Structures are given as structure tokens and as C-alpha cells.
Amino acid sequence: MKKPVRIVLILLCVVFLGVFSFSAYKIISTLNGYKQAEKAYNNMSQQFVSTSTVTPTPVPSGEVGDGIDPEVSPISVDFEALRAQSTDAVGWIYSPDTPINYPIAYTDNNFYYLDHILGEEYNANGTIFIDCKCASDFSDKNTLVYGHNMNDGSMFASLRNYRDESYYPEHPVIYISTPKVNYRLDLIAGFVTEPTSFAYANTFDESEQFMHYIETIKSMSTFKSDVEVGPDDKVVTLSTCTYEINDGRYVVVGKLVQIH
């Protein structure tokens, strides 16, 4: 073998080894990040949240079966202890029979919690958080809440299951607790959109504008909901990434209902 050819082969081997090593490092780093986040959030859940053994599952008509009370939250959160860990904790979100069981953070920007665990250091899983243009107490007409679509199914990845219409009847509600109030989100619609779309409006000039928004999102929804929304109601929009379109988002919108 000629010397120049040998040198080229050696260089190619070095390059391939470097690419392989870097890829292996990234995979291991990602898996370690998943484990770190899972451990951190499991610890928070065990320390600060109590979950009832019977999960309320209201139906849109208001009728309740099996003696289940839809007016009582299935979770109880020790916010005093949670906020001792981080004062950015303003709520807890819980979706029965899904991985969604996380604290909700709020700060003065929409970047920090994209890659930080609440009260801890950098992690690509980030934290569920409220848009900084919204009020932290869910008092806006539309409160915007963000979470990553992680490959391991954590954070807000399961929201994309609402693209399948059969998923909604089994998961018609999501729960949010705050230091002062417990809420039930009666889900209205879920749809694919863009990060700059009308879906991210959090205030409305008139009641007619808000009701037009509700009619529009229902017409775009991947599932059918009979939940009725009036001009005096408030909603919450849960947003995560999706891949049907370039830079896509899948959002799930729910009517905010105060419960015990």
C-alpha cells in the first residue's frame, strides 16, 4: 500500500472514531439527563405531593358516576415546603394516568426554565413554566404554559396523544394546584399550530373576540369536546413541540374551573 493512501486511511479512521466517540458521548449525556430529571421530579412528587387513590373523572355534562366527586382535586401539594426549595414554584400540574406530574415555575423570562430543573442546575428537560407575559396566578383570560416534548415521554410529551381522538375520552381533564386555589382543566381543544399564532394570545379586547377564539380552536381540534365556555370563563393553553410542520407546536386548551 502506498504511503499517501495509508495516511488517508489512518485519517479517515481517526475521523470516524471521533464521530463515534462524540455520538456515544451525546447519547450517554442525554440518557443521564433523563435519569437526573426523572430522579429530581420523582423526589419532588414524593416530598411535596399527595395523590388520592381514586381519581375524579368528570364528564362534560356534569354527571358523575361511581360516586366520584369532580369538585375535589386528586392532589394535595405542600407549597410551603416546595417554595422553600424554590420561590419560582407557583403551581403543580397533574394529569391522571400520564407522566404529567410536575411543578410549574414562573420567572421574568421564557428562557431559563427551558433547560433548568426547578431549584437545581442545568438539565435539558427543563421545567414546566408559565409565559412571563402572563400573570403567575392564572388570572389572565388565557394563561400560557410551556413544557418540552421529551423523547422519553416525560414533561409535556404525552399532550401529543390528544392528536388521536380516542385518547380524549380517557383523559378529559387535567388538574392544576396553586398555593391558594385548586383547579380542574376541562379540556376544550387540541391542535397543531405555530409559535407565533393566535393561540398564544393571553388577553382579549372584547368578549366577542374571546368567544371567536373559542369557536376557532374548537373547529381546529383533533378531538371533539362538549365542554361549554362562556364569555366570563378563563382558559389555560398547554404547549409543546410537535413535528407535523416546521417549528410546530401542539397545544391543548382547557377551561379553568375552581374546585376544592
CSV table of C-alpha atoms in Angstrom, one decimal:
chain,number,residue,atom,x,y,z
A,1,MET,CA,0.0,0.0,0.0
A,2,LYS,CA,1.3,3.4,-1.0
A,3,LYS,CA,2.2,5.8,1.9
A,4,PRO,CA,-0.3,8.5,0.9
A,5,VAL,CA,-3.1,6.0,0.7
A,6,ARG,CA,-2.2,4.7,4.2
A,7,ILE,CA,-2.2,8.2,5.6
A,8,VAL,CA,-5.6,8.9,4.2
A,9,LEU,CA,-7.0,5.7,5.6
A,10,ILE,CA,-5.5,6.5,9.0
A,11,LEU,CA,-7.0,10.0,8.9
A,12,LEU,CA,-10.4,8.5,8.0
A,13,CYS,CA,-10.2,6.0,10.8
A,14,VAL,CA,-9.4,8.9,13.2
A,15,VAL,CA,-12.3,10.9,11.9
A,16,PHE,CA,-14.8,8.0,12.2
A,17,LEU,CA,-13.5,7.2,15.7
A,18,GLY,CA,-14.0,10.8,16.7
A,19,VAL,CA,-17.5,10.9,15.3
A,20,PHE,CA,-18.4,7.7,17.0
A,21,SER,CA,-17.0,8.8,20.3
A,22,PHE,CA,-18.8,12.1,20.1
A,23,SER,CA,-22.1,10.4,19.2
A,24,ALA,CA,-21.7,8.0,22.1
A,25,TYR,CA,-21.0,10.8,24.5
A,26,LYS,CA,-24.1,12.7,23.4
A,27,ILE,CA,-26.3,9.6,23.8
A,28,ILE,CA,-24.9,8.9,27.2
A,29,SER,CA,-25.2,12.5,28.2
A,30,THR,CA,-28.9,12.6,27.1
A,31,LEU,CA,-29.8,9.4,28.9
A,32,ASN,CA,-28.1,10.7,32.1
A,33,GLY,CA,-30.0,13.9,31.7
A,34,TYR,CA,-33.3,11.9,31.5
A,35,LYS,CA,-32.4,10.0,34.6
A,36,GLN,CA,-31.3,13.1,36.5
A,37,ALA,CA,-34.6,14.8,35.7
A,38,GLU,CA,-36.7,11.8,36.5
A,39,LYS,CA,-35.0,11.4,39.9
A,40,ALA,CA,-35.4,15.1,40.7
A,41,TYR,CA,-39.1,15.2,39.8
A,42,ASN,CA,-39.9,11.9,41.5
A,43,ASN,CA,-38.2,13.3,44.6
A,44,MET,CA,-40.3,16.4,44.5
A,45,SER,CA,-43.5,14.5,43.9
A,46,GLN,CA,-42.8,12.2,46.8
A,47,GLN,CA,-41.8,15.1,49.1
A,48,PHE,CA,-44.4,17.6,48.3
A,49,VAL,CA,-47.5,15.9,46.7
A,50,SER,CA,-50.1,13.5,48.0
A,51,THR,CA,-52.3,11.8,45.4
A,52,SER,CA,-55.7,10.3,46.1
A,53,THR,CA,-56.2,6.6,45.3
A,54,VAL,CA,-59.4,7.4,43.5
A,55,THR,CA,-59.1,9.8,40.6
A,56,PRO,CA,-62.1,12.1,39.8
A,57,THR,CA,-63.1,11.8,36.2
A,58,PRO,CA,-65.9,14.3,35.4
A,59,VAL,CA,-67.8,14.2,32.2
A,60,PRO,CA,-68.8,17.3,30.2
A,61,SER,CA,-72.5,17.0,31.1
A,62,GLY,CA,-71.7,17.3,34.8
A,63,GLU,CA,-73.0,13.8,35.6
A,64,VAL,CA,-70.7,11.8,37.8
A,65,GLY,CA,-70.5,8.0,38.0
A,66,ASP,CA,-69.2,5.6,40.7
A,67,GLY,CA,-69.6,8.1,43.5
A,68,ILE,CA,-66.6,10.2,42.2
A,69,ASP,CA,-66.6,13.9,43.1
A,70,PRO,CA,-65.4,16.0,40.3
A,71,GLU,CA,-65.2,19.1,42.6
A,72,VAL,CA,-62.3,17.7,44.6
A,73,SER,CA,-58.7,17.8,43.4
A,74,PRO,CA,-56.9,14.4,43.4
A,75,ILE,CA,-53.7,16.0,44.6
A,76,SER,CA,-52.6,17.9,47.7
A,77,VAL,CA,-49.4,20.0,47.4
A,78,ASP,CA,-47.3,21.2,50.3
A,79,PHE,CA,-46.5,24.6,48.7
A,80,GLU,CA,-44.7,25.9,51.8
A,81,ALA,CA,-42.1,23.2,51.5
A,82,LEU,CA,-42.0,23.3,47.7
A,83,ARG,CA,-41.4,27.1,47.7
A,84,ALA,CA,-38.7,26.7,50.3
A,85,GLN,CA,-36.9,24.8,47.7
A,86,SER,CA,-37.6,27.5,45.0
A,87,THR,CA,-39.7,30.6,45.2
A,88,ASP,CA,-40.3,30.3,41.5
A,89,ALA,CA,-42.7,27.4,42.1
A,90,VAL,CA,-46.2,28.8,41.5
A,91,GLY,CA,-48.2,25.6,40.9
A,92,TRP,CA,-48.4,21.9,40.2
A,93,ILE,CA,-49.8,20.2,37.2
A,94,TYR,CA,-51.2,16.7,37.3
A,95,SER,CA,-52.7,14.5,34.5
A,96,PRO,CA,-54.0,11.2,35.8
A,97,ASP,CA,-52.5,8.1,34.3
A,98,THR,CA,-49.9,10.0,32.4
A,99,PRO,CA,-46.3,11.1,33.2
A,100,ILE,CA,-47.5,14.7,33.8
A,101,ASN,CA,-47.0,15.3,37.5
A,102,TYR,CA,-44.7,18.3,37.8
A,103,PRO,CA,-44.2,21.7,39.5
A,104,ILE,CA,-45.0,24.8,37.5
A,105,ALA,CA,-42.4,27.6,37.6
A,106,TYR,CA,-42.6,31.3,36.8
A,107,THR,CA,-39.8,33.8,36.3
A,108,ASP,CA,-39.1,37.1,34.4
A,109,ASN,CA,-38.1,35.4,31.1
A,110,ASN,CA,-39.1,32.4,28.9
A,111,PHE,CA,-35.6,31.0,28.6
A,112,TYR,CA,-34.2,29.9,32.0
A,113,TYR,CA,-36.6,27.0,32.6
A,114,LEU,CA,-36.2,25.7,29.1
A,115,ASP,CA,-33.0,24.0,30.4
A,116,HIS,CA,-33.1,24.1,34.2
A,117,ILE,CA,-34.9,21.9,36.7
A,118,LEU,CA,-36.7,23.8,39.4
A,119,GLY,CA,-34.3,24.7,42.2
A,120,GLU,CA,-31.4,22.8,40.5
A,121,GLU,CA,-28.8,23.2,37.8
A,122,TYR,CA,-28.8,22.8,34.0
A,123,ASN,CA,-30.9,20.0,32.6
A,124,ALA,CA,-32.3,19.8,29.0
A,125,ASN,CA,-35.6,18.5,30.3
A,126,GLY,CA,-36.3,21.9,31.9
A,127,THR,CA,-39.3,22.7,34.0
A,128,ILE,CA,-43.0,23.3,33.1
A,129,PHE,CA,-43.4,27.1,33.2
A,130,ILE,CA,-45.8,29.9,32.7
A,131,ASP,CA,-45.1,32.5,29.9
A,132,CYS,CA,-43.6,35.6,31.5
A,133,LYS,CA,-46.1,37.9,29.9
A,134,CYS,CA,-48.9,36.1,31.8
A,135,ALA,CA,-49.8,36.6,35.5
A,136,SER,CA,-48.4,33.8,37.7
A,137,ASP,CA,-51.7,33.1,39.4
A,138,PHE,CA,-53.7,32.0,36.4
A,139,SER,CA,-55.8,35.2,36.5
A,140,ASP,CA,-55.3,36.0,32.8
A,141,LYS,CA,-58.0,35.2,30.3
A,142,ASN,CA,-55.6,32.7,28.7
A,143,THR,CA,-52.6,31.5,30.8
A,144,LEU,CA,-49.9,30.0,28.6
A,145,VAL,CA,-47.9,27.1,30.0
A,146,TYR,CA,-44.9,25.5,28.2
A,147,GLY,CA,-43.2,22.1,28.5
A,148,HIS,CA,-40.8,20.1,26.4
A,149,ASN,CA,-41.7,17.1,24.2
A,150,MET,CA,-39.0,14.8,25.5
A,151,ASN,CA,-38.1,11.6,23.7
A,152,ASP,CA,-38.5,9.5,26.8
A,153,GLY,CA,-42.2,10.6,27.1
A,154,SER,CA,-41.6,12.9,30.0
A,155,MET,CA,-42.7,16.6,30.5
A,156,PHE,CA,-45.4,17.5,28.0
A,157,ALA,CA,-44.7,14.7,25.5
A,158,SER,CA,-48.0,13.0,26.3
A,159,LEU,CA,-50.0,16.0,25.3
A,160,ARG,CA,-49.5,14.9,21.7
A,161,ASN,CA,-51.5,11.8,22.4
A,162,TYR,CA,-54.6,14.1,22.0
A,163,ARG,CA,-53.9,14.0,18.3
A,164,ASP,CA,-55.7,10.7,18.5
A,165,GLU,CA,-59.3,11.4,19.1
A,166,SER,CA,-59.7,8.1,21.1
A,167,TYR,CA,-57.3,9.5,23.8
A,168,TYR,CA,-59.5,12.3,24.9
A,169,PRO,CA,-62.4,10.4,26.4
A,170,GLU,CA,-59.9,8.6,28.8
A,171,HIS,CA,-58.2,11.9,29.7
A,172,PRO,CA,-60.8,14.7,29.6
A,173,VAL,CA,-59.3,16.7,32.4
A,174,ILE,CA,-56.0,17.9,33.8
A,175,TYR,CA,-55.5,19.4,37.3
A,176,ILE,CA,-53.6,22.4,38.4
A,177,SER,CA,-53.0,23.4,42.0
A,178,THR,CA,-51.7,26.7,43.3
A,179,PRO,CA,-50.8,27.9,46.8
A,180,LYS,CA,-54.3,29.4,47.1
A,181,VAL,CA,-56.6,27.6,44.6
A,182,ASN,CA,-57.1,24.2,43.1
A,183,TYR,CA,-58.3,24.0,39.5
A,184,ARG,CA,-59.6,21.5,37.0
A,185,LEU,CA,-59.0,22.0,33.3
A,186,ASP,CA,-62.0,20.7,31.4
A,187,LEU,CA,-60.3,20.2,28.0
A,188,ILE,CA,-61.8,22.1,25.0
A,189,ALA,CA,-59.4,21.5,22.1
A,190,GLY,CA,-56.0,20.4,20.9
A,191,PHE,CA,-54.4,21.3,17.6
A,192,VAL,CA,-51.2,21.8,15.7
A,193,THR,CA,-50.1,25.5,15.3
A,194,GLU,CA,-47.1,27.8,15.1
A,195,PRO,CA,-45.3,29.6,17.9
A,196,THR,CA,-46.5,33.0,16.6
A,197,SER,CA,-50.1,32.0,16.0
A,198,PHE,CA,-53.3,33.5,17.6
A,199,ALA,CA,-53.3,30.5,20.0
A,200,TYR,CA,-50.8,32.4,22.2
A,201,ALA,CA,-52.9,35.5,22.8
A,202,ASN,CA,-53.5,35.8,26.5
A,203,THR,CA,-55.7,38.9,26.6
A,204,PHE,CA,-58.8,39.8,24.5
A,205,ASP,CA,-60.2,43.3,23.9
A,206,GLU,CA,-63.9,42.2,23.9
A,207,SER,CA,-66.0,39.2,24.9
A,208,GLU,CA,-66.8,38.6,21.3
A,209,GLN,CA,-63.1,38.3,20.5
A,210,PHE,CA,-62.7,35.7,23.2
A,211,MET,CA,-65.7,33.7,22.0
A,212,HIS,CA,-64.5,33.8,18.4
A,213,TYR,CA,-61.2,32.4,19.7
A,214,ILE,CA,-63.0,29.5,21.4
A,215,GLU,CA,-65.0,28.8,18.3
A,216,THR,CA,-61.9,28.8,16.2
A,217,ILE,CA,-59.9,26.4,18.4
A,218,LYS,CA,-62.8,24.0,18.6
A,219,SER,CA,-63.0,24.0,14.8
A,220,MET,CA,-59.3,23.1,14.6
A,221,SER,CA,-59.3,20.5,17.3
A,222,THR,CA,-58.1,16.9,16.8
A,223,PHE,CA,-60.7,15.8,19.3
A,224,LYS,CA,-64.3,16.7,20.0
A,225,SER,CA,-65.3,18.2,23.4
A,226,ASP,CA,-68.7,19.1,24.6
A,227,VAL,CA,-67.3,21.5,27.3
A,228,GLU,CA,-69.2,24.8,27.1
A,229,VAL,CA,-67.2,28.0,27.5
A,230,GLY,CA,-68.8,31.4,28.3
A,231,PRO,CA,-67.5,34.9,27.9
A,232,ASP,CA,-66.7,35.1,31.6
A,233,ASP,CA,-64.6,31.9,31.7
A,234,LYS,CA,-60.8,31.7,31.6
A,235,VAL,CA,-58.7,29.1,29.8
A,236,VAL,CA,-55.2,27.6,30.0
A,237,THR,CA,-53.1,26.7,27.0
A,238,LEU,CA,-50.6,23.9,27.4
A,239,SER,CA,-47.9,24.0,24.7
A,240,THR,CA,-45.3,21.6,23.5
A,241,CYS,CA,-43.2,21.0,20.3
A,242,THR,CA,-44.5,18.8,17.5
A,243,TYR,CA,-43.2,17.8,14.1
A,244,GLU,CA,-46.1,17.8,11.6
A,245,ILE,CA,-44.9,21.2,10.4
A,246,ASN,CA,-41.7,23.1,10.6
A,247,ASP,CA,-41.2,24.6,14.1
A,248,GLY,CA,-44.6,23.2,15.0
A,249,ARG,CA,-46.4,23.3,18.4
A,250,TYR,CA,-49.2,21.1,19.7
A,251,VAL,CA,-51.4,23.0,22.2
A,252,VAL,CA,-54.1,21.7,24.4
A,253,VAL,CA,-56.6,24.2,25.8
A,254,GLY,CA,-58.8,23.8,28.9
A,255,LYS,CA,-61.5,25.7,30.6
A,256,LEU,CA,-60.2,26.7,34.1
A,257,VAL,CA,-62.7,25.5,36.8
A,258,GLN,CA,-62.1,26.2,40.5
A,259,ILE,CA,-62.5,23.2,42.7
A,260,HIS,CA,-61.7,22.2,46.3
